[in-house]
PDB file of C-alpha atoms in Angstrom:
ATOM      1  CA  UNK A   1       7.858  17.775   7.279  1.00  0.00           C
ATOM      2  CA  UNK A   2       4.264  17.314   7.884  1.00  0.00           C
ATOM      3  CA  UNK A   3       2.813  14.619   5.356  1.00  0.00           C
ATOM      4  CA  UNK A   4      -0.057  16.797   4.480  1.00  0.00           C
ATOM      5  CA  UNK A   5       2.288  19.017   2.569  1.00  0.00           C
ATOM      6  CA  UNK A   6       3.238  16.223   0.421  1.00  0.00           C
ATOM      7  CA  UNK A   7      -0.437  15.153   0.042  1.00  0.00           C
ATOM      8  CA  UNK A   8      -1.171  18.899  -1.007  1.00  0.00           C
ATOM      9  CA  UNK A   9       1.652  18.669  -3.497  1.00  0.00           C
ATOM     10  CA  UNK A  10       0.331  15.483  -4.997  1.00  0.00           C
ATOM     11  CA  UNK A  11      -3.098  16.933  -5.372  1.00  0.00           C
ATOM     12  CA  UNK A  12      -1.883  20.055  -7.166  1.00  0.00           C
ATOM     13  CA  UNK A  13       0.049  18.044  -9.444  1.00  0.00           C
ATOM     14  CA  UNK A  14      -2.927  15.906 -10.292  1.00  0.00           C
ATOM     15  CA  UNK A  15      -5.318  18.712 -10.703  1.00  0.00           C
ATOM     16  CA  UNK A  16      -3.028  21.438 -12.033  1.00  0.00           C
ATOM     17  CA  UNK A  17      -5.159  23.930 -10.268  1.00  0.00           C
ATOM     18  CA  UNK A  18      -4.637  25.368  -6.862  1.00  0.00           C
ATOM     19  CA  UNK A  19      -8.287  26.152  -6.411  1.00  0.00           C
ATOM     20  CA  UNK A  20      -9.457  22.713  -7.388  1.00  0.00           C
ATOM     21  CA  UNK A  21      -6.769  21.076  -5.210  1.00  0.00           C
ATOM     22  CA  UNK A  22      -8.241  23.271  -2.168  1.00  0.00           C
ATOM     23  CA  UNK A  23     -11.759  22.086  -2.773  1.00  0.00           C
ATOM     24  CA  UNK A  24     -10.562  18.397  -3.169  1.00  0.00           C
ATOM     25  CA  UNK A  25      -8.711  18.731   0.198  1.00  0.00           C
ATOM     26  CA  UNK A  26     -11.309  20.851   2.032  1.00  0.00           C
ATOM     27  CA  UNK A  27      -8.805  23.521   2.764  1.00  0.00           C
ATOM     28  CA  UNK A  28      -8.378  27.080   1.626  1.00  0.00           C
ATOM     29  CA  UNK A  29      -6.504  28.089  -1.512  1.00  0.00           C
ATOM     30  CA  UNK A  30      -4.164  30.182   0.659  1.00  0.00           C
ATOM     31  CA  UNK A  31      -3.220  27.046   2.792  1.00  0.00           C
ATOM     32  CA  UNK A  32      -2.397  25.123  -0.590  1.00  0.00           C
ATOM     33  CA  UNK A  33      -0.181  27.919  -1.587  1.00  0.00           C
ATOM     34  CA  UNK A  34       1.633  28.111   1.818  1.00  0.00           C
ATOM     35  CA  UNK A  35       2.153  24.428   1.678  1.00  0.00           C
ATOM     36  CA  UNK A  36       3.473  24.412  -1.597  1.00  0.00           C
ATOM     37  CA  UNK A  37       5.814  27.419  -0.764  1.00  0.00           C
ATOM     38  CA  UNK A  38       6.909  25.391   2.277  1.00  0.00           C
ATOM     39  CA  UNK A  39       7.977  22.659   0.084  1.00  0.00           C
ATOM     40  CA  UNK A  40      10.046  24.870  -2.375  1.00  0.00           C
ATOM     41  CA  UNK A  41      11.694  26.615   0.538  1.00  0.00           C
ATOM     42  CA  UNK A  42      12.525  23.295   2.016  1.00  0.00           C
ATOM     43  CA  UNK A  43      14.118  21.792  -1.214  1.00  0.00           C
ATOM     44  CA  UNK A  44      15.220  25.254  -2.360  1.00  0.00           C
ATOM     45  CA  UNK A  45      13.821  24.724  -5.862  1.00  0.00           C
ATOM     46  CA  UNK A  46      10.566  25.767  -7.804  1.00  0.00           C
ATOM     47  CA  UNK A  47       8.106  22.972  -8.128  1.00  0.00           C
ATOM     48  CA  UNK A  48       5.495  24.471 -10.374  1.00  0.00           C
ATOM     49  CA  UNK A  49       5.415  27.103 -13.241  1.00  0.00           C
ATOM     50  CA  UNK A  50       2.452  29.393 -12.876  1.00  0.00           C
ATOM     51  CA  UNK A  51       0.956  30.678 -15.977  1.00  0.00           C
ATOM     52  CA  UNK A  52      -2.388  32.543 -16.464  1.00  0.00           C
ATOM     53  CA  UNK A  53      -4.542  29.744 -16.846  1.00  0.00           C
ATOM     54  CA  UNK A  54      -2.529  26.682 -16.058  1.00  0.00           C
ATOM     55  CA  UNK A  55       0.081  25.192 -13.780  1.00  0.00           C
ATOM     56  CA  UNK A  56       2.837  22.846 -15.003  1.00  0.00           C
ATOM     57  CA  UNK A  57       5.374  20.997 -12.958  1.00  0.00           C
ATOM     58  CA  UNK A  58       9.091  21.666 -13.368  1.00  0.00           C
ATOM     59  CA  UNK A  59      11.543  18.969 -13.644  1.00  0.00           C
ATOM     60  CA  UNK A  60      12.190  19.217  -9.991  1.00  0.00           C
ATOM     61  CA  UNK A  61       8.373  18.782  -9.449  1.00  0.00           C
ATOM     62  CA  UNK A  62       8.169  15.847 -11.777  1.00  0.00           C
ATOM     63  CA  UNK A  63      11.286  14.134  -9.736  1.00  0.00           C
ATOM     64  CA  UNK A  64       9.490  14.782  -6.296  1.00  0.00           C
ATOM     65  CA  UNK A  65       6.194  13.080  -7.316  1.00  0.00           C
ATOM     66  CA  UNK A  66       7.418   9.394  -6.723  1.00  0.00           C
ATOM     67  CA  UNK A  67       9.043  10.497  -3.493  1.00  0.00           C
ATOM     68  CA  UNK A  68       5.838  12.149  -2.313  1.00  0.00           C
ATOM     69  CA  UNK A  69       3.694   9.072  -3.317  1.00  0.00           C
ATOM     70  CA  UNK A  70       5.862   6.829  -1.404  1.00  0.00           C
ATOM     71  CA  UNK A  71       5.884   9.046   1.761  1.00  0.00           C
ATOM     72  CA  UNK A  72       2.143   9.336   1.654  1.00  0.00           C
ATOM     73  CA  UNK A  73       1.458   5.684   1.117  1.00  0.00           C
ATOM     74  CA  UNK A  74       4.012   4.539   3.638  1.00  0.00           C
ATOM     75  CA  UNK A  75       2.283   6.598   6.360  1.00  0.00           C
ATOM     76  CA  UNK A  76      -1.037   5.439   5.370  1.00  0.00           C
ATOM     77  CA  UNK A  77      -0.085   1.964   5.574  1.00  0.00           C
ATOM     78  CA  UNK A  78       1.651   2.587   9.058  1.00  0.00           C
ATOM     79  CA  UNK A  79      -1.261   4.331  10.301  1.00  0.00           C
ATOM     80  CA  UNK A  80      -3.614   1.462   9.422  1.00  0.00           C
ATOM     81  CA  UNK A  81      -1.403  -1.171  10.868  1.00  0.00           C
ATOM     82  CA  UNK A  82      -0.798   0.595  14.051  1.00  0.00           C
ATOM     83  CA  UNK A  83      -4.478   1.256  14.493  1.00  0.00           C
ATOM     84  CA  UNK A  84      -5.217  -2.455  13.872  1.00  0.00           C
ATOM     85  CA  UNK A  85      -2.588  -3.536  16.209  1.00  0.00           C
ATOM     86  CA  UNK A  86      -4.118  -1.242  18.933  1.00  0.00           C
ATOM     87  CA  UNK A  87      -7.291  -3.192  18.390  1.00  0.00           C
ATOM     88  CA  UNK A  88      -5.388  -6.516  18.868  1.00  0.00           C
ATOM     89  CA  UNK A  89      -5.558  -7.218  14.973  1.00  0.00           C
ATOM     90  CA  UNK A  90      -3.029  -7.619  12.513  1.00  0.00           C
ATOM     91  CA  UNK A  91      -2.893  -6.500   8.946  1.00  0.00           C
ATOM     92  CA  UNK A  92      -1.606  -8.593   5.916  1.00  0.00           C
ATOM     93  CA  UNK A  93      -1.284  -7.057   2.449  1.00  0.00           C
ATOM     94  CA  UNK A  94      -1.183  -9.516  -0.526  1.00  0.00           C
ATOM     95  CA  UNK A  95      -0.443  -8.435  -3.922  1.00  0.00           C
ATOM     96  CA  UNK A  96      -0.400  -9.899  -7.335  1.00  0.00           C
ATOM     97  CA  UNK A  97      -0.320  -9.290 -10.981  1.00  0.00           C
ATOM     98  CA  UNK A  98      -3.836  -9.150 -12.870  1.00  0.00           C
ATOM     99  CA  UNK A  99      -3.334 -12.587 -14.313  1.00  0.00           C
ATOM    100  CA  UNK A 100      -2.293 -13.970 -10.970  1.00  0.00           C
ATOM    101  CA  UNK A 101      -5.792 -12.947  -9.564  1.00  0.00           C
ATOM    102  CA  UNK A 102      -7.746 -13.911 -12.672  1.00  0.00           C
ATOM    103  CA  UNK A 103      -6.097 -17.338 -12.908  1.00  0.00           C
ATOM    104  CA  UNK A 104      -5.213 -18.669  -9.484  1.00  0.00           C
ATOM    105  CA  UNK A 105      -5.866 -16.438  -6.609  1.00  0.00           C
ATOM    106  CA  UNK A 106      -9.592 -15.586  -7.264  1.00  0.00           C
ATOM    107  CA  UNK A 107     -10.549 -18.151  -4.455  1.00  0.00           C
ATOM    108  CA  UNK A 108      -7.433 -17.297  -2.196  1.00  0.00           C
ATOM    109  CA  UNK A 109      -9.223 -14.539  -0.095  1.00  0.00           C
ATOM    110  CA  UNK A 110     -12.326 -16.315   1.014  1.00  0.00           C
ATOM    111  CA  UNK A 111     -10.095 -19.495   1.950  1.00  0.00           C
ATOM    112  CA  UNK A 112      -7.388 -17.292   3.840  1.00  0.00           C
ATOM    113  CA  UNK A 113      -9.884 -15.149   5.671  1.00  0.00           C
ATOM    114  CA  UNK A 114     -11.862 -18.245   6.770  1.00  0.00           C
ATOM    115  CA  UNK A 115      -8.533 -19.566   8.308  1.00  0.00           C
ATOM    116  CA  UNK A 116      -7.241 -16.591  10.143  1.00  0.00           C
ATOM    117  CA  UNK A 117      -8.946 -14.865  13.050  1.00  0.00           C
ATOM    118  CA  UNK A 118      -8.145 -11.327  14.216  1.00  0.00           C
ATOM    119  CA  UNK A 119      -6.691 -10.393  10.876  1.00  0.00           C
ATOM    120  CA  UNK A 120      -7.484  -7.538   8.270  1.00  0.00           C
ATOM    121  CA  UNK A 121      -6.487  -8.132   4.667  1.00  0.00           C
ATOM    122  CA  UNK A 122      -5.757  -6.034   1.687  1.00  0.00           C
ATOM    123  CA  UNK A 123      -5.599  -7.439  -1.922  1.00  0.00           C
ATOM    124  CA  UNK A 124      -3.727  -5.347  -4.331  1.00  0.00           C
ATOM    125  CA  UNK A 125      -3.519  -5.673  -8.211  1.00  0.00           C
ATOM    126  CA  UNK A 126       0.025  -4.504  -9.564  1.00  0.00           C
ATOM    127  CA  UNK A 127       2.620  -5.034 -12.127  1.00  0.00           C
ATOM    128  CA  UNK A 128       5.766  -6.995 -11.605  1.00  0.00           C
ATOM    129  CA  UNK A 129       8.007  -4.001 -11.022  1.00  0.00           C
ATOM    130  CA  UNK A 130       5.443  -2.382  -8.641  1.00  0.00           C
ATOM    131  CA  UNK A 131       5.363  -5.531  -6.572  1.00  0.00           C
ATOM    132  CA  UNK A 132       9.106  -5.598  -6.164  1.00  0.00           C
ATOM    133  CA  UNK A 133       9.274  -2.005  -5.295  1.00  0.00           C
ATOM    134  CA  UNK A 134       6.476  -2.207  -2.561  1.00  0.00           C
ATOM    135  CA  UNK A 135       7.920  -5.313  -1.059  1.00  0.00           C
ATOM    136  CA  UNK A 136      11.107  -3.446  -0.598  1.00  0.00           C
ATOM    137  CA  UNK A 137       9.436  -0.277   0.621  1.00  0.00           C
ATOM    138  CA  UNK A 138       7.546  -2.535   3.168  1.00  0.00           C
ATOM    139  CA  UNK A 139       4.057  -1.397   1.858  1.00  0.00           C
ATOM    140  CA  UNK A 140       3.496  -4.954   0.781  1.00  0.00           C
ATOM    141  CA  UNK A 141       3.741  -8.392   2.830  1.00  0.00           C
ATOM    142  CA  UNK A 142       3.624 -10.879   0.181  1.00  0.00           C
ATOM    143  CA  UNK A 143       3.672 -10.870  -3.704  1.00  0.00           C
ATOM    144  CA  UNK A 144       2.553 -13.551  -6.153  1.00  0.00           C
ATOM    145  CA  UNK A 145       4.029 -13.379  -9.848  1.00  0.00           C
ATOM    146  CA  UNK A 146       4.670 -15.673 -12.772  1.00  0.00           C
ATOM    147  CA  UNK A 147       8.265 -14.466 -12.802  1.00  0.00           C
ATOM    148  CA  UNK A 148      10.694 -14.727  -9.838  1.00  0.00           C
ATOM    149  CA  UNK A 149      11.286 -11.501  -8.044  1.00  0.00           C
ATOM    150  CA  UNK A 150      14.934 -11.525  -7.177  1.00  0.00           C
ATOM    151  CA  UNK A 151      16.423  -9.621  -4.309  1.00  0.00           C
ATOM    152  CA  UNK A 152      18.823 -10.239  -1.431  1.00  0.00           C
ATOM    153  CA  UNK A 153      16.269  -9.083   1.104  1.00  0.00           C
ATOM    154  CA  UNK A 154      13.678 -11.383  -0.448  1.00  0.00           C
ATOM    155  CA  UNK A 155      12.531 -15.033  -0.325  1.00  0.00           C
ATOM    156  CA  UNK A 156      11.136 -16.322  -3.570  1.00  0.00           C
ATOM    157  CA  UNK A 157       9.334 -19.648  -3.579  1.00  0.00           C
ATOM    158  CA  UNK A 158       7.578 -21.544  -6.160  1.00  0.00           C
ATOM    159  CA  UNK A 159       3.971 -22.395  -4.821  1.00  0.00           C
ATOM    160  CA  UNK A 160       2.067 -23.785  -7.627  1.00  0.00           C
ATOM    161  CA  UNK A 161       1.934 -24.585 -11.246  1.00  0.00           C
ATOM    162  CA  UNK A 162      -0.809 -23.142 -13.477  1.00  0.00           C
ATOM    163  CA  UNK A 163      -1.964 -25.104 -16.612  1.00  0.00           C
ATOM    164  CA  UNK A 164      -2.591 -22.909 -19.714  1.00  0.00           C
ATOM    165  CA  UNK A 165      -4.762 -24.335 -22.714  1.00  0.00           C
ATOM    166  CA  UNK A 166      -4.773 -22.956 -26.121  1.00  0.00           C
ATOM    167  CA  UNK A 167      -8.626 -22.515 -26.843  1.00  0.00           C
ATOM    168  CA  UNK A 168     -10.755 -21.372 -29.640  1.00  0.00           C
ATOM    169  CA  UNK A 169     -14.320 -20.581 -30.524  1.00  0.00           C
ATOM    170  CA  UNK A 170     -13.748 -22.496 -33.686  1.00  0.00           C
ATOM    171  CA  UNK A 171     -12.581 -25.921 -34.588  1.00  0.00           C
ATOM    172  CA  UNK A 172      -9.090 -24.664 -35.346  1.00  0.00           C
ATOM    173  CA  UNK A 173      -5.902 -26.750 -35.612  1.00  0.00           C
ATOM    174  CA  UNK A 174      -2.576 -25.453 -34.472  1.00  0.00           C
ATOM    175  CA  UNK A 175      -1.627 -24.666 -38.103  1.00  0.00           C
ATOM    176  CA  UNK A 176      -4.557 -22.361 -38.755  1.00  0.00           C
ATOM    177  CA  UNK A 177      -5.575 -20.930 -35.200  1.00  0.00           C
ATOM    178  CA  UNK A 178      -3.368 -17.924 -35.282  1.00  0.00           C
ATOM    179  CA  UNK A 179      -4.734 -16.559 -38.457  1.00  0.00           C
ATOM    180  CA  UNK A 180      -8.087 -15.924 -36.767  1.00  0.00           C
ATOM    181  CA  UNK A 181      -8.008 -13.020 -34.211  1.00  0.00           C
ATOM    182  CA  UNK A 182      -5.313 -14.703 -31.956  1.00  0.00           C
ATOM    183  CA  UNK A 183      -5.278 -12.612 -28.561  1.00  0.00           C
ATOM    184  CA  UNK A 184      -1.792 -12.766 -26.912  1.00  0.00           C
ATOM    185  CA  UNK A 185      -2.036 -12.718 -23.117  1.00  0.00           C
ATOM    186  CA  UNK A 186       1.062 -11.725 -21.043  1.00  0.00           C
ATOM    187  CA  UNK A 187       1.994 -14.769 -18.676  1.00  0.00           C
ATOM    188  CA  UNK A 188       5.319 -13.296 -17.802  1.00  0.00           C
ATOM    189  CA  UNK A 189       8.590 -12.712 -19.471  1.00  0.00           C
ATOM    190  CA  UNK A 190       9.581 -16.338 -19.706  1.00  0.00           C
ATOM    191  CA  UNK A 191       6.374 -17.221 -21.345  1.00  0.00           C
ATOM    192  CA  UNK A 192       7.168 -14.467 -24.001  1.00  0.00           C
ATOM    193  CA  UNK A 193      10.464 -16.246 -24.811  1.00  0.00           C
ATOM    194  CA  UNK A 194       9.011 -19.493 -24.875  1.00  0.00           C
ATOM    195  CA  UNK A 195       5.926 -18.569 -26.934  1.00  0.00           C
ATOM    196  CA  UNK A 196       8.246 -17.170 -29.687  1.00  0.00           C
ATOM    197  CA  UNK A 197      10.174 -20.525 -29.631  1.00  0.00           C
ATOM    198  CA  UNK A 198       6.892 -22.616 -29.855  1.00  0.00           C
ATOM    199  CA  UNK A 199       5.387 -20.191 -32.527  1.00  0.00           C
ATOM    200  CA  UNK A 200       8.265 -18.639 -34.439  1.00  0.00           C
ATOM    201  CA  UNK A 201       6.376 -17.721 -37.679  1.00  0.00           C
ATOM    202  CA  UNK A 202       2.976 -16.740 -36.612  1.00  0.00           C
ATOM    203  CA  UNK A 203       1.417 -13.350 -37.662  1.00  0.00           C
ATOM    204  CA  UNK A 204       1.251 -10.508 -35.055  1.00  0.00           C
ATOM    205  CA  UNK A 205      -1.644 -10.971 -32.276  1.00  0.00           C
ATOM    206  CA  UNK A 206      -4.878  -9.429 -33.239  1.00  0.00           C
ATOM    207  CA  UNK A 207      -4.829  -8.049 -29.772  1.00  0.00           C
ATOM    208  CA  UNK A 208      -2.507  -8.173 -26.653  1.00  0.00           C
ATOM    209  CA  UNK A 209      -3.715  -7.886 -23.092  1.00  0.00           C
ATOM    210  CA  UNK A 210      -2.204  -8.509 -19.632  1.00  0.00           C
ATOM    211  CA  UNK A 211      -5.553  -9.631 -18.325  1.00  0.00           C
ATOM    212  CA  UNK A 212      -7.031 -13.051 -18.823  1.00  0.00           C
ATOM    213  CA  UNK A 213     -10.459 -12.073 -18.438  1.00  0.00           C
ATOM    214  CA  UNK A 214     -10.232  -9.302 -21.181  1.00  0.00           C
ATOM    215  CA  UNK A 215      -9.033 -12.112 -23.673  1.00  0.00           C
ATOM    216  CA  UNK A 216     -11.768 -14.583 -22.674  1.00  0.00           C
ATOM    217  CA  UNK A 217     -14.594 -11.944 -22.852  1.00  0.00           C
ATOM    218  CA  UNK A 218     -13.085 -10.763 -26.342  1.00  0.00           C
ATOM    219  CA  UNK A 219     -12.878 -14.140 -27.835  1.00  0.00           C
ATOM    220  CA  UNK A 220     -16.204 -15.162 -26.676  1.00  0.00           C
ATOM    221  CA  UNK A 221     -17.855 -12.079 -28.112  1.00  0.00           C
ATOM    222  CA  UNK A 222     -15.778 -11.527 -31.596  1.00  0.00           C
ATOM    223  CA  UNK A 223     -14.562 -15.131 -31.815  1.00  0.00           C
ATOM    224  CA  UNK A 224     -10.941 -16.049 -31.714  1.00  0.00           C
ATOM    225  CA  UNK A 225      -8.190 -17.890 -29.691  1.00  0.00           C
ATOM    226  CA  UNK A 226      -5.933 -17.239 -26.672  1.00  0.00           C
ATOM    227  CA  UNK A 227      -3.846 -19.238 -24.152  1.00  0.00           C
ATOM    228  CA  UNK A 228      -6.024 -19.192 -21.009  1.00  0.00           C
ATOM    229  CA  UNK A 229      -5.950 -21.112 -17.700  1.00  0.00           C
ATOM    230  CA  UNK A 230      -7.747 -24.338 -17.683  1.00  0.00           C
ATOM    231  CA  UNK A 231      -9.827 -23.542 -14.426  1.00  0.00           C
ATOM    232  CA  UNK A 232     -11.222 -20.300 -16.291  1.00  0.00           C
ATOM    233  CA  UNK A 233     -12.195 -21.997 -19.672  1.00  0.00           C
ATOM    234  CA  UNK A 234     -13.424 -25.397 -18.488  1.00  0.00           C
ATOM    235  CA  UNK A 235     -17.081 -24.264 -17.894  1.00  0.00           C
ATOM    236  CA  UNK A 236     -17.194 -23.000 -21.528  1.00  0.00           C
ATOM    237  CA  UNK A 237     -15.262 -26.118 -23.037  1.00  0.00           C
ATOM    238  CA  UNK A 238     -18.105 -27.962 -21.209  1.00  0.00           C
ATOM    239  CA  UNK A 239     -20.815 -25.951 -22.968  1.00  0.00           C
ATOM    240  CA  UNK A 240     -19.159 -26.016 -26.223  1.00  0.00           C
ATOM    241  CA  UNK A 241     -18.533 -22.368 -26.409  1.00  0.00           C
ATOM    242  CA  UNK A 242     -14.686 -23.073 -26.463  1.00  0.00           C
ATOM    243  CA  UNK A 243     -12.718 -25.799 -27.890  1.00  0.00           C
ATOM    244  CA  UNK A 244      -9.161 -26.820 -27.123  1.00  0.00           C
ATOM    245  CA  UNK A 245      -7.141 -26.300 -30.293  1.00  0.00           C
ATOM    246  CA  UNK A 246      -6.296 -29.623 -32.045  1.00  0.00           C
ATOM    247  CA  UNK A 247      -2.477 -30.313 -32.068  1.00  0.00           C
ATOM    248  CA  UNK A 248      -1.950 -27.972 -29.131  1.00  0.00           C
ATOM    249  CA  UNK A 249      -0.322 -29.042 -25.773  1.00  0.00           C
ATOM    250  CA  UNK A 250      -0.817 -27.849 -22.204  1.00  0.00           C
ATOM    251  CA  UNK A 251       1.652 -25.227 -20.960  1.00  0.00           C
ATOM    252  CA  UNK A 252       2.632 -25.172 -17.388  1.00  0.00           C
ATOM    253  CA  UNK A 253       3.453 -21.939 -15.675  1.00  0.00           C
ATOM    254  CA  UNK A 254       4.951 -21.706 -12.277  1.00  0.00           C
ATOM    255  CA  UNK A 255       3.527 -19.318  -9.691  1.00  0.00           C
ATOM    256  CA  UNK A 256       6.053 -17.614  -7.317  1.00  0.00           C
ATOM    257  CA  UNK A 257       5.548 -16.134  -3.715  1.00  0.00           C
ATOM    258  CA  UNK A 258       7.923 -13.517  -2.556  1.00  0.00           C
ATOM    259  CA  UNK A 259       8.135 -11.687   0.733  1.00  0.00           C
ATOM    260  CA  UNK A 260      10.781  -9.969   2.994  1.00  0.00           C
ATOM    261  CA  UNK A 261      13.104 -12.336   4.773  1.00  0.00           C
ATOM    262  CA  UNK A 262      12.916 -10.132   8.023  1.00  0.00           C
ATOM    263  CA  UNK A 263       9.039  -9.538   7.655  1.00  0.00           C
ATOM    264  CA  UNK A 264       7.361  -9.160  11.072  1.00  0.00           C
ATOM    265  CA  UNK A 265       4.465 -11.518   9.595  1.00  0.00           C
ATOM    266  CA  UNK A 266       6.718 -14.458   8.600  1.00  0.00           C
ATOM    267  CA  UNK A 267       4.524 -16.952  10.679  1.00  0.00           C
ATOM    268  CA  UNK A 268       1.263 -15.670   9.004  1.00  0.00           C
ATOM    269  CA  UNK A 269       2.868 -15.610   5.544  1.00  0.00           C
ATOM    270  CA  UNK A 270       4.055 -19.170   5.960  1.00  0.00           C
ATOM    271  CA  UNK A 271       0.415 -20.229   6.821  1.00  0.00           C
ATOM    272  CA  UNK A 272      -0.958 -18.267   3.731  1.00  0.00           C
ATOM    273  CA  UNK A 273       1.760 -20.030   1.757  1.00  0.00           C
ATOM    274  CA  UNK A 274       0.460 -23.498   2.753  1.00  0.00           C
ATOM    275  CA  UNK A 275      -3.053 -22.458   2.130  1.00  0.00           C
ATOM    276  CA  UNK A 276      -2.379 -21.146  -1.399  1.00  0.00           C
ATOM    277  CA  UNK A 277      -0.743 -24.551  -2.404  1.00  0.00           C
ATOM    278  CA  UNK A 278      -3.966 -26.247  -1.720  1.00  0.00           C
ATOM    279  CA  UNK A 279      -6.097 -23.864  -3.703  1.00  0.00           C
ATOM    280  CA  UNK A 280      -8.188 -25.306  -6.538  1.00  0.00           C
ATOM    281  CA  UNK A 281      -8.757 -22.218  -8.719  1.00  0.00           C
ATOM    282  CA  UNK A 282     -11.957 -23.908 -10.157  1.00  0.00           C
ATOM    283  CA  UNK A 283     -13.823 -23.475  -7.020  1.00  0.00           C
ATOM    284  CA  UNK A 284     -13.519 -19.748  -7.132  1.00  0.00           C
ATOM    285  CA  UNK A 285     -17.097 -18.293  -6.838  1.00  0.00           C
ATOM    286  CA  UNK A 286     -17.216 -16.282  -9.970  1.00  0.00           C
ATOM    287  CA  UNK A 287     -16.101 -19.530 -11.959  1.00  0.00           C
ATOM    288  CA  UNK A 288     -18.804 -21.707 -10.441  1.00  0.00           C
ATOM    289  CA  UNK A 289     -21.479 -18.940 -11.177  1.00  0.00           C
ATOM    290  CA  UNK A 290     -20.179 -18.945 -14.969  1.00  0.00           C
ATOM    291  CA  UNK A 291     -20.563 -22.759 -15.008  1.00  0.00           C
ATOM    292  CA  UNK A 292     -24.044 -22.800 -13.422  1.00  0.00           C
ATOM    293  CA  UNK A 293     -25.214 -20.073 -15.683  1.00  0.00           C
ATOM    294  CA  UNK A 294     -24.159 -22.020 -18.667  1.00  0.00           C
ATOM    295  CA  UNK A 295     -25.782 -25.133 -17.520  1.00  0.00           C
ATOM    296  CA  UNK A 296     -29.093 -23.017 -16.943  1.00  0.00           C
ATOM    297  CA  UNK A 297     -29.110 -21.449 -20.397  1.00  0.00           C
TER     298      UNK A 297
END
């Protein structure tokens, strides 16, 4: 089955219109219809319900979407890697949760790319479940997360600790800080359980987010508090825009690296692992710029 057929199916499912799908794919509407009929014939099921002015996915069509996405992305990855190999280069794909990039890996790419010659890199932001799935589907070489990714086919190693500080825009104490626009940042499932043990009787957070930078921007603009990485908030503590909450303790969060045991890039992954252990997140370019901007102002 030609992967173009699955790509066409995904475009129709996205646009819900045969004509628009044809325009987006630069093919005729007749070709779109023929490819969809080919898929329906192959699976012996109807994928779309065609009404006058709309197209809806059937239950079979809904189930096919995830499989089609995997087939298209896997082929694209294979095509990229093979083309790189023919040019005597290798491809490494690194994935991490949003907070991993915000808090620790911001400086990773510049260090890694400086130390590797003849390699191409891809940096992907994904949720924990997607990281696990993409590792097992071989579309990702290595994944960084705050929770261990456990699977028989994978190695999972602790590579660093991240220091979180409870900071506020006001001179709050630990007893009053959660009353004033506290922003809960998702630092992993273990953090969630430990957070409820540390602070069992606090009111519901004013805001929840999976991204440290959203929390930082929000509390700087609206005033409030959050658990944020020391590397990210130090420039703002130095300028007095943020303060460490009185009575609060530092919180160490482990960072884990996962990769396939039988990966063809084991040697390169091991080198990246050693480099990542040496990263000083406070040297990230964006953090340095933030500090310089504050000093200038």
